[in-house]
Coordinates of C-alpha atoms in Angstrom, one line a residue:
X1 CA 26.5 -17.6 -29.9
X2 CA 25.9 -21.0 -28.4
X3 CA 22.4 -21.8 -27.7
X4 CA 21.5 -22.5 -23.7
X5 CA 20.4 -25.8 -22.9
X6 CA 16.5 -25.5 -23.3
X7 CA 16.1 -27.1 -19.6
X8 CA 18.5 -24.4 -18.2
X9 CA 16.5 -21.9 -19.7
X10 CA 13.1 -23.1 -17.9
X11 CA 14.7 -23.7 -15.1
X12 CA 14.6 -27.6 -15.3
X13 CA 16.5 -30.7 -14.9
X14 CA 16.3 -33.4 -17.3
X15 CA 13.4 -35.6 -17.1
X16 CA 11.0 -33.1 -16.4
X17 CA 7.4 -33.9 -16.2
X18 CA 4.9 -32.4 -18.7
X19 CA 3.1 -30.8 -16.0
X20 CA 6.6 -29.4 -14.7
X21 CA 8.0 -28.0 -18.0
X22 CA 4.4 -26.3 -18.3
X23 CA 4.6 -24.7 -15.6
X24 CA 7.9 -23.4 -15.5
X25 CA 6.9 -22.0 -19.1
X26 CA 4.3 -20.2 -17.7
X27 CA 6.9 -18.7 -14.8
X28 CA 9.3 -17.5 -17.4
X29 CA 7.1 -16.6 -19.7
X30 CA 4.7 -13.9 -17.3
X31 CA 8.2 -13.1 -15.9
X32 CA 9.7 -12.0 -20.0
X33 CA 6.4 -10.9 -21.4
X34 CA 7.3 -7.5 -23.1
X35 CA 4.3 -5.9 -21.4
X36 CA 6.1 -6.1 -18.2
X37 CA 9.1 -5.0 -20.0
X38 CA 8.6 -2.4 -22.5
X39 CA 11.5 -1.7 -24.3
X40 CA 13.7 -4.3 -22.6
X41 CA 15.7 -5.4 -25.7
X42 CA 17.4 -8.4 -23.2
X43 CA 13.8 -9.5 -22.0
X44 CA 12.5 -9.7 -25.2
X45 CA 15.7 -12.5 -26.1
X46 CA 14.8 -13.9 -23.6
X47 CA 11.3 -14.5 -24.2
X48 CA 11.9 -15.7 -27.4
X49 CA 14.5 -18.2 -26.0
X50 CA 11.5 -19.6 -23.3
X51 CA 8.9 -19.9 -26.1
X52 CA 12.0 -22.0 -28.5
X53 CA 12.4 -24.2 -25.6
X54 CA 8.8 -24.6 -24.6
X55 CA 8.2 -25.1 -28.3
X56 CA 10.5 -28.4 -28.1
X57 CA 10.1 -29.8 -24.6
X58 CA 6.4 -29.7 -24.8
X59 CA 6.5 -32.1 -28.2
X60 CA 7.1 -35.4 -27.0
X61 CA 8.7 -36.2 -30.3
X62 CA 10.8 -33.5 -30.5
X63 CA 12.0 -33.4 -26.8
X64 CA 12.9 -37.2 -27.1
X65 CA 15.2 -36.5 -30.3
X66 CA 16.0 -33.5 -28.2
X67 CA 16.9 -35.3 -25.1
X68 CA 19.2 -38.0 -27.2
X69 CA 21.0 -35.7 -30.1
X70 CA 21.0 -32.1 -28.5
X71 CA 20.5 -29.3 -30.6
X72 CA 21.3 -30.9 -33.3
X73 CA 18.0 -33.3 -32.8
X74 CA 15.3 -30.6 -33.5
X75 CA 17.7 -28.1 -35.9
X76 CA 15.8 -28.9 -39.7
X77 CA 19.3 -27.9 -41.5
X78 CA 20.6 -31.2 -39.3
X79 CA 18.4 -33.8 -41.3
X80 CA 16.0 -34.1 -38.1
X81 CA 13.4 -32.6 -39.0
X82 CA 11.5 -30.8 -36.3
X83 CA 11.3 -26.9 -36.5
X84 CA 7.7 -25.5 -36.6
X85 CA 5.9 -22.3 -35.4
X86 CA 4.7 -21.8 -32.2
X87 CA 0.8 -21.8 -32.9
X88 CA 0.7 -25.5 -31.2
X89 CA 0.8 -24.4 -28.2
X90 CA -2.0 -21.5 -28.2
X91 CA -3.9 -23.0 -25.0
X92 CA -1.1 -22.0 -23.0
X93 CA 0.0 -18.7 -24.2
X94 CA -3.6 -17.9 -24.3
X95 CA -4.2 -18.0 -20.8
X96 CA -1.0 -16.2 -19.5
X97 CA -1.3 -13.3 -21.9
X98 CA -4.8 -12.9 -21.4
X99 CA -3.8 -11.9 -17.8
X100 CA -2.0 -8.5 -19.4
X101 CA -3.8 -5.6 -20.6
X102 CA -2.9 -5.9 -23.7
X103 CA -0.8 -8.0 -25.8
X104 CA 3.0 -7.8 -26.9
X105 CA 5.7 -9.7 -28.6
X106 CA 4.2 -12.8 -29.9
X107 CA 1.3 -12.8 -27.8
X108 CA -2.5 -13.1 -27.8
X109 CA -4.4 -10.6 -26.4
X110 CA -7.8 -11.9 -26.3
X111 CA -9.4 -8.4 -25.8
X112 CA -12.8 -10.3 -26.2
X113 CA -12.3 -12.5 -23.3
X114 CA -13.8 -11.7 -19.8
X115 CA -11.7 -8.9 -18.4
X116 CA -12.8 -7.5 -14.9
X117 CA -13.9 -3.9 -14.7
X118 CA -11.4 -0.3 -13.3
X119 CA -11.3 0.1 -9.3
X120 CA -12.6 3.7 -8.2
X121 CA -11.1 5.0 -5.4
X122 CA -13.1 7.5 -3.1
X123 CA -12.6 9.6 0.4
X124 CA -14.6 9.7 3.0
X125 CA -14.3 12.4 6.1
X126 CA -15.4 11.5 9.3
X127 CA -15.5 12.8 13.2
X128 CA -12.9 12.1 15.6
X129 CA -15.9 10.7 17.5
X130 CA -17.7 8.8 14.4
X131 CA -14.1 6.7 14.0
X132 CA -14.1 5.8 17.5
X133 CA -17.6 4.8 17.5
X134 CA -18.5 3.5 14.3
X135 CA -21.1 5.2 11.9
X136 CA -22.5 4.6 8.7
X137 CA -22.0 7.2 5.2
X138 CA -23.1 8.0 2.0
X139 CA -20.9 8.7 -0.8
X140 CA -21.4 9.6 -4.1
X141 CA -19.0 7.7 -6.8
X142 CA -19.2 8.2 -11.1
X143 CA -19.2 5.0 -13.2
X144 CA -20.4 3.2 -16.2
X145 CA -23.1 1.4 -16.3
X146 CA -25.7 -0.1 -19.0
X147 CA -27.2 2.3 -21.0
X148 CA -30.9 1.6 -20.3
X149 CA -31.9 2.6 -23.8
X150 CA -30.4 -0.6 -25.5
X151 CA -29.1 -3.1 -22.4
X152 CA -25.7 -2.4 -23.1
X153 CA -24.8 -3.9 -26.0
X154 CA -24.4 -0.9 -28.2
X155 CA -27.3 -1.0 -30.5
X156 CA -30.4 1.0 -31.1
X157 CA -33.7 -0.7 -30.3
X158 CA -34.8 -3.7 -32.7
X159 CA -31.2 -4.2 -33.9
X160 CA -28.3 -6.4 -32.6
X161 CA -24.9 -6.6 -33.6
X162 CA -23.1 -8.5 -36.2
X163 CA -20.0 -10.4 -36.6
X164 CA -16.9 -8.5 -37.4
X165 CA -15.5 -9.2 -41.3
X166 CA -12.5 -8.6 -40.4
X167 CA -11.8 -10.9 -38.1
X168 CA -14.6 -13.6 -38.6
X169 CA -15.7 -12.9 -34.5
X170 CA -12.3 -13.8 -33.4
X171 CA -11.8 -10.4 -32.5
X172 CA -8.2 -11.1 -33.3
X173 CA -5.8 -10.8 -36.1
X174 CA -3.3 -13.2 -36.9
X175 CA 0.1 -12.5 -39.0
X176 CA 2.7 -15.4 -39.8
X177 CA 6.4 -14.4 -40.0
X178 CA 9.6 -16.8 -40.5
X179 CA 12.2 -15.9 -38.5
X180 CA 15.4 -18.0 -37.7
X181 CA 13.7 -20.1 -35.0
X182 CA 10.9 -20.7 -37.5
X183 CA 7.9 -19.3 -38.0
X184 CA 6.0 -17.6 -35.3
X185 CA 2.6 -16.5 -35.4
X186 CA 1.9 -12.4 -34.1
X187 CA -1.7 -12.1 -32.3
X188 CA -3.0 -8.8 -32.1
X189 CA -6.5 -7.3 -31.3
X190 CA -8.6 -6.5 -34.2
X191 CA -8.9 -2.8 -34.8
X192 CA -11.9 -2.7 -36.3
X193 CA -14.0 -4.1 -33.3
X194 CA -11.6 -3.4 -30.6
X195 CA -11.4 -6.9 -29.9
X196 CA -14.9 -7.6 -29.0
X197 CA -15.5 -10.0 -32.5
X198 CA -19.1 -7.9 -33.1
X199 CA -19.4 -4.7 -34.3
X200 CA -22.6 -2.6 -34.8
X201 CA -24.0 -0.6 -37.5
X202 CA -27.1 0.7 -36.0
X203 CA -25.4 2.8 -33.0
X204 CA -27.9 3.6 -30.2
X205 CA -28.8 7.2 -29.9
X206 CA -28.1 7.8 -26.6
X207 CA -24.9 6.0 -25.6
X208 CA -23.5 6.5 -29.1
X209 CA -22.9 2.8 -29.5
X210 CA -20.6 2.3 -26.0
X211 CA -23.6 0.4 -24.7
X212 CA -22.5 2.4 -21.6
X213 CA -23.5 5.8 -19.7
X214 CA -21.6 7.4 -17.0
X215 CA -24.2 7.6 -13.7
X216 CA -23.6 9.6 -10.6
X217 CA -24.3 6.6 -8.1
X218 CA -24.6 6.9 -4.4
X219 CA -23.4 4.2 -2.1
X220 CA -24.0 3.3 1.9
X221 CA -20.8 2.0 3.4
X222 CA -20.4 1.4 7.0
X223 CA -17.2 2.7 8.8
X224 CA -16.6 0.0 11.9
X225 CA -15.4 1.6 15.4
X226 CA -11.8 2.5 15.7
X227 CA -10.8 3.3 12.3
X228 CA -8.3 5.2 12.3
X229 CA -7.5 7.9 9.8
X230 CA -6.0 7.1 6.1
X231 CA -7.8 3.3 6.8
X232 CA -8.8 2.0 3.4
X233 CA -12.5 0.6 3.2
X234 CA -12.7 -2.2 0.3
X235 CA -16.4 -2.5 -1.5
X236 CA -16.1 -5.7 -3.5
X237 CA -17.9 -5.3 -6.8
X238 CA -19.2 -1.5 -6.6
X239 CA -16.6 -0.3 -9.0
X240 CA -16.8 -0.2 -13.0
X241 CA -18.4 -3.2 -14.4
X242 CA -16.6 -5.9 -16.1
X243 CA -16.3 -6.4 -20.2
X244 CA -17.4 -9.4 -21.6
X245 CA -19.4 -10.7 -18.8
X246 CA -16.0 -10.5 -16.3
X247 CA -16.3 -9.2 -12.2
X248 CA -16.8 -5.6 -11.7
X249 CA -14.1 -3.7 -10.1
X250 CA -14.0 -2.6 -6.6
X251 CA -14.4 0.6 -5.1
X252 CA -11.6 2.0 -2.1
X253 CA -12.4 4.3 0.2
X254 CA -10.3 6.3 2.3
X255 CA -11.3 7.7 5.8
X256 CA -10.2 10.8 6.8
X257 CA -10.5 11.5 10.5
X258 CA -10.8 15.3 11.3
X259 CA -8.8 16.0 14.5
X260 CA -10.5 16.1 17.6
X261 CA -9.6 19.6 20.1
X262 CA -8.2 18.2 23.1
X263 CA -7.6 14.0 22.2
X264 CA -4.8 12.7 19.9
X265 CA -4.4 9.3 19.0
X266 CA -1.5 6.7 18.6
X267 CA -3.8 3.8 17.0
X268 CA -6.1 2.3 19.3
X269 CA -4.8 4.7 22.5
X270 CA -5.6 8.0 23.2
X271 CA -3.5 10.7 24.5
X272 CA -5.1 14.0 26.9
X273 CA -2.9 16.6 28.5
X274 CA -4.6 18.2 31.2
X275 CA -2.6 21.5 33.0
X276 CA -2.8 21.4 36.7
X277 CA -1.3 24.2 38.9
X278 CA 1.9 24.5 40.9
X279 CA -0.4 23.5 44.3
X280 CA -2.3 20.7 42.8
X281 CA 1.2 19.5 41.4
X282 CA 2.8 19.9 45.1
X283 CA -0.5 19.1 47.0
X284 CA -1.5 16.2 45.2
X285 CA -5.2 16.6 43.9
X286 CA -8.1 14.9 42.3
X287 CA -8.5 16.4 38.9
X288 CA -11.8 15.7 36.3
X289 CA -10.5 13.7 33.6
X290 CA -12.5 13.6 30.5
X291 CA -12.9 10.1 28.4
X292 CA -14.9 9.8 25.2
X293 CA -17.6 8.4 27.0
X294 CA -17.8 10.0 30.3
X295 CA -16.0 12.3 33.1
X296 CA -14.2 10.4 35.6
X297 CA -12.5 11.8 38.8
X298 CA -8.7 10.8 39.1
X299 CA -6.1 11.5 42.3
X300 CA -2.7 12.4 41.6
X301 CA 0.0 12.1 44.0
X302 CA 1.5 14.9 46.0
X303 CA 5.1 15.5 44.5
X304 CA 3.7 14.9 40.8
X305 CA 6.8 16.2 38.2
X306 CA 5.7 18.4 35.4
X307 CA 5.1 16.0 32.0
X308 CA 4.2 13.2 34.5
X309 CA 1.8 10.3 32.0
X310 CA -0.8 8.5 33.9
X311 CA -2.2 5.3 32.1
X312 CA -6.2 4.5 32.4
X313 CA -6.8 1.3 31.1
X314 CA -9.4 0.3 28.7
X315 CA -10.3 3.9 28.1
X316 CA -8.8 4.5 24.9
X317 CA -10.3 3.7 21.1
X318 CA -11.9 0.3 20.6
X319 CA -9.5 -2.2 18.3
X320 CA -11.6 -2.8 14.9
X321 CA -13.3 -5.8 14.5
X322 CA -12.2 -7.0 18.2
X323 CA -13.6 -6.4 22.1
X324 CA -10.5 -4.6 23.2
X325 CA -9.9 -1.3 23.8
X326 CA -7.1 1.0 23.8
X327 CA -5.6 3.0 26.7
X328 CA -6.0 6.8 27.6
X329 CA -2.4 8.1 28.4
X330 CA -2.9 11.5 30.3
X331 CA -0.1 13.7 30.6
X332 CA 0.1 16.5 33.2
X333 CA 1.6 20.0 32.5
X334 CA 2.1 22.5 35.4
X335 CA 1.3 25.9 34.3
X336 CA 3.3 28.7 35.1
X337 CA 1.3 31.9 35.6
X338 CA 2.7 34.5 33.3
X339 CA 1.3 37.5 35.7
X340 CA 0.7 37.5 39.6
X341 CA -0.6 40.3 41.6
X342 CA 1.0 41.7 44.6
X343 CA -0.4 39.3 47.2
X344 CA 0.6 35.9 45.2
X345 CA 4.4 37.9 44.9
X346 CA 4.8 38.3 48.6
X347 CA 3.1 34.4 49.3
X348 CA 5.8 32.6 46.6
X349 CA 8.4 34.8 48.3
X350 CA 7.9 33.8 51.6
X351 CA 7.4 30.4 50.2
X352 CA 10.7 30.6 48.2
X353 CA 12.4 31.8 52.1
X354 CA 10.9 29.0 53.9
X355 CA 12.3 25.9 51.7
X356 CA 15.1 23.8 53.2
X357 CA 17.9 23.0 50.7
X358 CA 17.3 19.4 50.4
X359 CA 13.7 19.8 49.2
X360 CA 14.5 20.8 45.9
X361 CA 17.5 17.6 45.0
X362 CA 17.7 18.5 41.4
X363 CA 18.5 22.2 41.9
X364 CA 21.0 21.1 44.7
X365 CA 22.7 18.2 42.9
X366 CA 22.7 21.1 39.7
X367 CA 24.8 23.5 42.1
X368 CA 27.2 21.1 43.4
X369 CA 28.1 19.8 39.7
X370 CA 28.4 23.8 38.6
X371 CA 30.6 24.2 41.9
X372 CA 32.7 21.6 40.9
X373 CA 32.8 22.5 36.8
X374 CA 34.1 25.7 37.4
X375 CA 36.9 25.2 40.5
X376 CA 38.2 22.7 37.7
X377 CA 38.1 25.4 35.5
X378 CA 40.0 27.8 37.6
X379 CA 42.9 25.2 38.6
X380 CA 43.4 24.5 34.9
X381 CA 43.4 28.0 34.4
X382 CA 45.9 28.3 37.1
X383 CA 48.0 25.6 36.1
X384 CA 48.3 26.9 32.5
X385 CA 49.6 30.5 33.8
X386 CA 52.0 28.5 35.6
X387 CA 53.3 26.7 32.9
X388 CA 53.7 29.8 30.9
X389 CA 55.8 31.5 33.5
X390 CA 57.9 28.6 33.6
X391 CA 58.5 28.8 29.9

């Protein structure tokens, strides 16, 4: 198969700046990486294909013969010269696989390079009432941290640790191969040191040479007023410390809100139902609305529907990390007494006696459409008989 032209493969035009083909190599190149694509037959190809054309554009000898004969200009078999392994360019593959967890085709995994520490996540539960307002907590995490014995590095008192033979400190080990785009060099991490270039032979006693103990910790976070429930809380730096002198990891919370019995939420606004009764919703009323910080005395209208929402504004949840508040949506239910005594019968009866039809314009507007819906029925019905005797 034809070989692409090693700008189309970066991405490039000719003429291409150093700066720009280095770049784009790095693009393809994180994009390829067999760590992101285990097993991917097709990305590997194509990984190979970016590091051939990085190989050659990123030689200024080779990419001029490359730019004036093709192909042809940097193929050995075609009296050019040019070929090589890829080992000239180890800066550069150095800091884009260091980024993965671990190494892969033809990369360098630079285990003993600073890596920063795990992320713990954690819950927290709160009130209905400590979200609104704001509160402070304790929780309790597990994580590694220096074993006090030795400092953390692994070896018992009066010792230190020594260079690893087997990779001369690099903490690496490297293993040339030829293969038809010429040799390429495979980094992988040392097994013997794990990548950290020292190894010890005295282990300390009480971390067993990890240089690391897991520790119960206890931490004070502070929950702002008006998180709302499933929020996620971010301590920078409180998770599991870094290797190699890299940033600790961070530890997320999540908040859990516990319900509250009569408020719901709908993010900064709340929302109260509060039953009135068939008088108050007739009559009109003043009804005792509760908020979250106070009672307050509110006047609905005579005539009010059943499901009715009033809005009070400003009374809801406070916006995090703001000076505005939420709403408090109340919604009135008219409760229907499920028993009545003799007395309350013969009241709503005479009640029921003394309402004019045009008081109630839903119930008449229903009647007149169910008046009408059924004298269609029974001329269709009459029509269709005539019809058949017709027949």
């Amino acid at each position: 198969m034809a070989k692409r032209d090693y700008y189309e493969v970066l991405g490039l035009s000719k003429g291409a700046t150093p700066d720009e083909i280095k770049k784009a190599f790095r693009k393809k190149a994180m994009e390829y990486h067999p760590d992101r694509n285990p097993d991917n037959k097709e990305a590997e190809e194509k990984f190979k294909e970016v590091n051939e054309a990085y190989e050659i554009l990123s030689d200024p000898q080779k990419k001029d013969r490359y730019d004036r004969f093709g192909h042809a200009g940097v193929d050995p078999n075609q009296g050019f010269g040019g070929g090589g392994g890829f080992s000239g360019f180890e800066d550069i593959f150095g800091d884009i696989f260091g980024s993965f967890a671990g190494g892969g085709f033809g990369g360098s995994r630079r285990r003993n390079g600073p890596r920063k520490g795990a992320d713990i996540q954690a819950r927290v539960a709160v009130t209905f009432e400590e979200a609104a307002f704001g509160t402070k907590q304790e929780i309790r995490i597990t994580r590694n941290e220096d074993c006090p014995e030795c400092g953390g590095t692994g070896a018992e008192k009066g010792t230190e640790r020594t260079t690893c033979p087997h990779c001369n400190g690099t903490g690496q080990i490297s293993k040339v191969s030829n293969t038809p785009f010429g040799q390429f060099t495979n980094v992988t991490t040392c097994p013997h040191c794990g990548g950290q270039g020292t190894i010890v032979t005295n282990p300390c006693k009480k971390c067993g040479g990890k240089g690391r103990i897991r520790k119960d910790v206890k931490i004070s976070i502070d929950i702002p007023a008006g998180i709302d429930n499933d929020s996620v809380i971010s301590l920078k730096g409180q998770g599991e410390p870094g290797l190699n002198g890299g940033p600790a990891g961070d530890v997320y919370v999540i908040v859990q809100v516990k319900p509250h019995k009569i408020f719901k939420r709908n993010g900064s606004d709340l929302i109260l139902e509060i039953p009135i009764t068939y008088p108050q919703a007739v009559l009109g009323a003043d009804i005792i609305v509760p908020t979250l910080t106070e009672k307050i005395s509110y006047k609905i209208p005579p005539g009010t529907q059943h499901g009715t929402v009033f809005r009070l504004k400003g009374k809801g949840v406070k916006v995090v990390n703001s000076g505005r508040y939420g709403d408090l949506y109340v919604k009135v239910l008219i409760e229907i007494p499920k028993k009545i005594n003799g007395e309350q019968r013969r009241i709503l009866q005479q009640l029921e006696a003394a309402y004019n039809s045009g008081e109630h314009e839903q119930k008449k507007n229903f009647m007149e459409n169910m008046k009408e819906f059924f004298k269609k029925d029974k001329e269709n019905d009459a029509k269709e008989k005539k019809d058949n005797k017709e027949k």
